[in-house]
């Protein structure tokens, strides 16, 4: 159930659903997802669905992970990505195999601990994580050429837009709690910010404050 054949089938589904970036597809094919969920959920790890990871949170749907990665990389490979909402650590593991360096921020300490263990198990050395409210980004390392937000705010946090480098891309779901959200792409130009609507998405809400 966690075999390579099961993963190959998942990648075929992602292809059918429109994912085109071959590097993203290859990384999805060769990255274990079952180590990012509870053992009791492992048999469902290669279904194209979000799954509960405790604390009312979910590991994102594989299609969403692939799609957001593809959108972020569409203009070339950024040196570094800031992810807001580490959750299980699966999305950051995928990114860590696509870009040189990943910074990721999570507000729930217990989830971050588990994500760090999974990253350690995979031997990932280019993921740097922090326990804090990611609404404020991670200022010391800013600006970022790429930002990915994996929880939905009602409105785009201004600090995140401020931490986007010129030419940088930010992919973020925007919309109220319990509603469908609009996945958006922001591109910072020299003197303006371009905003594009992508597809409808379903994310857990971006919440204030860090908790144990
Ligand atoms: N990228 C994750 C998706 C996890 S769900 C994965 O691959 O599994 C979104 C996560 O965002 C949750 O773990 C939630 O706790 C976290 N989150 C919500 N609001 C946040 C905030 N303000 N700062 C940091 N993390 C936040």
Short mmCIF file of C-alpha atoms and ligand atoms in Angstrom, two decimals:
data_model
loop_
_atom_site.label_atom_id
_atom_site.label_comp_id
_atom_site.label_asym_id
_atom_site.label_seq_id
_atom_site.Cartn_x
_atom_site.Cartn_y
_atom_site.Cartn_z
CA UNK A 1 0.00 0.00 0.00
CA UNK A 2 3.03 2.28 0.30
CA UNK A 3 4.75 0.63 -2.66
CA UNK A 4 6.30 2.34 -5.64
CA UNK A 5 3.39 1.13 -7.79
CA UNK A 6 0.92 3.00 -5.57
CA UNK A 7 3.03 6.16 -5.88
CA UNK A 8 3.28 5.75 -9.66
CA UNK A 9 -0.52 5.59 -9.80
CA UNK A 10 -0.80 8.80 -7.80
CA UNK A 11 1.53 10.56 -10.24
CA UNK A 12 -0.58 9.34 -13.15
CA UNK A 13 -3.62 10.92 -11.48
CA UNK A 14 -1.74 14.20 -11.01
CA UNK A 15 -0.83 14.15 -14.70
CA UNK A 16 -4.49 13.53 -15.64
CA UNK A 17 -5.50 16.46 -13.44
CA UNK A 18 -3.17 18.74 -15.39
CA UNK A 19 0.19 18.84 -13.59
CA UNK A 20 2.80 19.26 -16.32
CA UNK A 21 6.11 20.08 -14.62
CA UNK A 22 8.15 16.87 -14.99
CA UNK A 23 10.52 17.74 -12.14
CA UNK A 24 7.58 18.23 -9.79
CA UNK A 25 6.02 14.95 -10.93
CA UNK A 26 9.31 13.09 -10.46
CA UNK A 27 9.80 14.48 -6.95
CA UNK A 28 6.19 13.54 -6.05
CA UNK A 29 6.85 10.04 -7.40
CA UNK A 30 9.97 9.51 -5.33
CA UNK A 31 9.03 11.21 -2.04
CA UNK A 32 7.31 9.02 0.57
CA UNK A 33 4.09 10.64 1.86
CA UNK A 34 3.24 7.92 4.38
CA UNK A 35 5.96 9.05 6.79
CA UNK A 36 4.16 12.41 7.13
CA UNK A 37 0.90 10.92 8.42
CA UNK A 38 -0.01 8.77 11.45
CA UNK A 39 0.55 5.05 11.04
CA UNK A 40 -3.21 4.52 11.16
CA UNK A 41 -3.54 6.73 8.05
CA UNK A 42 -0.54 5.32 6.17
CA UNK A 43 -2.68 3.07 3.98
CA UNK A 44 -4.37 6.19 2.55
CA UNK A 45 -1.17 8.20 2.07
CA UNK A 46 -1.12 7.82 -1.71
CA UNK A 47 -4.75 8.75 -2.29
CA UNK A 48 -5.17 12.20 -3.79
CA UNK A 49 -6.86 13.61 -0.69
CA UNK A 50 -6.03 15.77 2.30
CA UNK A 51 -5.74 13.71 5.51
CA UNK A 52 -5.98 14.66 9.21
CA UNK A 53 -2.65 15.12 11.04
CA UNK A 54 -4.09 16.04 14.47
CA UNK A 55 -4.65 19.43 16.15
CA UNK A 56 -7.48 20.03 13.66
CA UNK A 57 -5.00 20.33 10.80
CA UNK A 58 -4.48 18.41 7.55
CA UNK A 59 -1.69 17.35 5.24
CA UNK A 60 -2.52 19.02 1.91
CA UNK A 61 -3.94 17.07 -1.01
CA UNK A 62 -1.12 15.84 -3.32
CA UNK A 63 -2.69 17.65 -6.30
CA UNK A 64 -2.57 20.93 -4.35
CA UNK A 65 1.05 20.34 -3.30
CA UNK A 66 2.03 19.63 -6.91
CA UNK A 67 0.03 22.54 -8.32
CA UNK A 68 1.38 25.12 -5.87
CA UNK A 69 4.94 23.89 -6.45
CA UNK A 70 4.46 24.07 -10.21
CA UNK A 71 3.09 27.62 -10.04
CA UNK A 72 5.94 28.77 -7.80
CA UNK A 73 8.58 27.31 -10.14
CA UNK A 74 6.96 28.39 -13.42
CA UNK A 75 9.44 31.23 -13.92
CA UNK A 76 12.58 29.28 -12.95
CA UNK A 77 14.05 27.78 -9.80
CA UNK A 78 14.19 30.26 -6.87
CA UNK A 79 17.23 30.03 -4.53
CA UNK A 80 14.96 29.83 -1.53
CA UNK A 81 11.28 29.40 -0.67
CA UNK A 82 9.49 30.60 2.44
CA UNK A 83 6.59 28.30 3.35
CA UNK A 84 3.99 29.46 5.88
CA UNK A 85 2.22 26.48 7.55
CA UNK A 86 4.65 23.55 7.87
CA UNK A 87 1.91 21.18 9.07
CA UNK A 88 3.08 17.62 8.41
CA UNK A 89 6.23 18.85 6.65
CA UNK A 90 5.30 17.09 3.40
CA UNK A 91 5.12 20.22 1.23
CA UNK A 92 8.45 21.46 2.58
CA UNK A 93 10.01 18.05 1.85
CA UNK A 94 8.79 18.27 -1.75
CA UNK A 95 10.12 21.83 -2.06
CA UNK A 96 13.46 20.87 -0.51
CA UNK A 97 14.07 18.54 -3.43
CA UNK A 98 13.15 21.21 -5.99
CA UNK A 99 14.99 24.29 -4.67
CA UNK A 100 18.29 24.83 -2.81
CA UNK A 101 16.84 26.05 0.49
CA UNK A 102 13.46 26.04 2.27
CA UNK A 103 12.40 28.14 5.26
CA UNK A 104 9.16 27.03 6.87
CA UNK A 105 7.12 28.45 9.75
CA UNK A 106 4.47 26.65 11.85
CA UNK A 107 2.35 28.01 14.73
CA UNK A 108 1.65 24.63 16.43
CA UNK A 109 4.80 23.43 18.17
CA UNK A 110 3.73 19.75 18.40
CA UNK A 111 3.22 19.56 14.62
CA UNK A 112 6.54 21.24 13.95
CA UNK A 113 8.34 18.66 16.12
CA UNK A 114 6.82 15.81 14.11
CA UNK A 115 7.64 17.51 10.80
CA UNK A 116 11.26 17.97 11.90
CA UNK A 117 11.49 14.27 12.77
CA UNK A 118 10.16 13.32 9.33
CA UNK A 119 12.66 15.66 7.64
CA UNK A 120 15.43 14.13 9.74
CA UNK A 121 14.29 10.62 8.77
CA UNK A 122 14.52 11.64 5.11
CA UNK A 123 17.97 13.12 5.66
CA UNK A 124 16.90 16.57 4.44
CA UNK A 125 19.51 19.17 5.34
CA UNK A 126 18.17 22.21 3.51
CA UNK A 127 14.90 22.75 5.42
CA UNK A 128 15.06 25.37 8.18
CA UNK A 129 12.00 25.68 10.38
CA UNK A 130 10.73 27.98 13.05
CA UNK A 131 7.90 27.90 15.60
CA UNK A 132 6.03 31.17 15.17
CA UNK A 133 3.08 32.97 13.66
CA UNK A 134 3.92 32.99 9.95
CA UNK A 135 1.50 35.86 9.28
CA UNK A 136 4.57 37.97 9.98
CA UNK A 137 6.79 35.94 7.64
CA UNK A 138 10.41 35.35 8.64
CA UNK A 139 11.90 38.86 8.42
CA UNK A 140 15.65 38.21 9.00
CA UNK A 141 15.96 36.18 5.79
CA UNK A 142 13.72 38.41 3.64
CA UNK A 143 13.21 39.28 0.85
CA UNK A 144 12.21 35.94 -0.68
CA UNK A 145 12.06 35.10 -4.37
CA UNK A 146 9.23 32.67 -3.60
CA UNK A 147 6.63 32.39 -0.83
CA UNK A 148 4.07 29.61 -0.44
CA UNK A 149 1.26 29.95 2.08
CA UNK A 150 -0.51 26.67 2.91
CA UNK A 151 -3.23 28.02 5.23
CA UNK A 152 -5.86 30.54 4.18
CA UNK A 153 -6.09 34.11 5.52
CA UNK A 154 -9.20 36.20 4.89
CA UNK A 155 -6.94 38.82 3.40
CA UNK A 156 -3.36 38.68 2.19
CA UNK A 157 -1.02 39.56 5.11
CA UNK A 158 0.83 42.77 4.11
CA UNK A 159 4.07 41.58 5.78
CA UNK A 160 4.24 38.62 3.43
CA UNK A 161 3.84 40.83 0.37
CA UNK A 162 6.52 43.12 1.81
CA UNK A 163 8.92 40.18 2.14
CA UNK A 164 8.54 39.25 -1.53
CA UNK A 165 11.60 40.19 -3.63
CA UNK A 166 11.29 42.08 -6.91
CA UNK A 167 10.49 39.42 -9.53
CA UNK A 168 9.34 37.13 -6.71
CA UNK A 169 6.23 34.96 -6.72
CA UNK A 170 3.82 34.20 -3.88
CA UNK A 171 1.11 31.56 -4.08
CA UNK A 172 -1.59 31.82 -1.41
CA UNK A 173 -5.21 30.72 -0.85
CA UNK A 174 -7.39 33.67 0.16
CA UNK A 175 -10.89 33.52 1.66
CA UNK A 176 -12.87 33.26 4.85
CA UNK A 177 -13.03 30.38 7.29
CA UNK A 178 -15.07 27.37 6.18
CA UNK A 179 -15.54 28.75 2.70
CA UNK A 180 -13.98 27.89 -0.60
CA UNK A 181 -10.88 29.92 -1.15
CA UNK A 182 -9.39 31.48 -4.22
CA UNK A 183 -5.84 30.33 -4.89
CA UNK A 184 -3.90 33.41 -5.97
CA UNK A 185 -0.52 34.17 -7.46
CA UNK A 186 1.18 37.50 -6.69
CA UNK A 187 4.22 38.64 -8.66
CA UNK A 188 6.19 41.62 -7.42
CA UNK A 189 7.43 43.93 -10.17
CA UNK A 190 9.72 46.94 -9.75
CA UNK A 191 6.84 49.34 -9.01
CA UNK A 192 3.69 47.25 -8.90
CA UNK A 193 2.25 43.95 -7.73
CA UNK A 194 0.51 41.72 -10.24
CA UNK A 195 -2.33 39.52 -8.94
CA UNK A 196 -3.67 36.47 -10.74
CA UNK A 197 -6.54 34.20 -9.76
CA UNK A 198 -5.76 30.51 -10.16
CA UNK A 199 -8.27 27.87 -9.09
CA UNK A 200 -10.64 27.34 -6.15
CA UNK A 201 -8.98 25.61 -3.20
CA UNK A 202 -9.79 24.28 0.28
CA UNK A 203 -7.36 25.04 3.09
CA UNK A 204 -7.45 25.26 6.86
CA UNK A 205 -7.49 28.88 8.08
CA UNK A 206 -4.38 30.94 8.77
CA UNK A 207 -4.67 31.71 12.49
CA UNK A 208 -3.04 34.27 14.77
CA UNK A 209 -0.42 33.47 17.36
CA UNK A 210 1.88 30.54 18.08
CA UNK A 211 0.72 27.73 20.39
CA UNK A 212 2.21 24.64 22.04
N1 LIG B 1 2.03 22.44 4.11
C1 LIG B 1 1.34 21.56 5.03
C2 LIG B 1 -0.13 21.90 5.11
C3 LIG B 1 -0.59 21.88 6.53
S1 LIG B 1 -2.13 22.61 6.87
C4 LIG B 1 1.59 20.11 4.72
O1 LIG B 1 2.23 19.81 3.71
O2 LIG B 1 1.19 19.25 5.50
C5 LIG B 1 -1.67 24.27 7.28
C6 LIG B 1 -0.80 24.46 8.48
O3 LIG B 1 -0.69 25.87 8.66
C7 LIG B 1 -1.32 23.90 9.79
O4 LIG B 1 -0.38 23.06 10.36
C8 LIG B 1 -1.55 25.15 10.66
O5 LIG B 1 -1.24 24.95 12.02
C9 LIG B 1 -0.57 26.13 10.04
N2 LIG B 1 -0.87 27.53 10.30
C10 LIG B 1 -2.07 28.16 10.39
N3 LIG B 1 -1.92 29.46 10.67
C11 LIG B 1 -0.57 29.68 10.76
C12 LIG B 1 0.22 30.82 11.05
N4 LIG B 1 -0.31 32.01 11.28
N5 LIG B 1 1.57 30.68 11.06
C13 LIG B 1 2.14 29.47 10.83
N6 LIG B 1 1.45 28.36 10.56
C14 LIG B 1 0.10 28.46 10.53
#
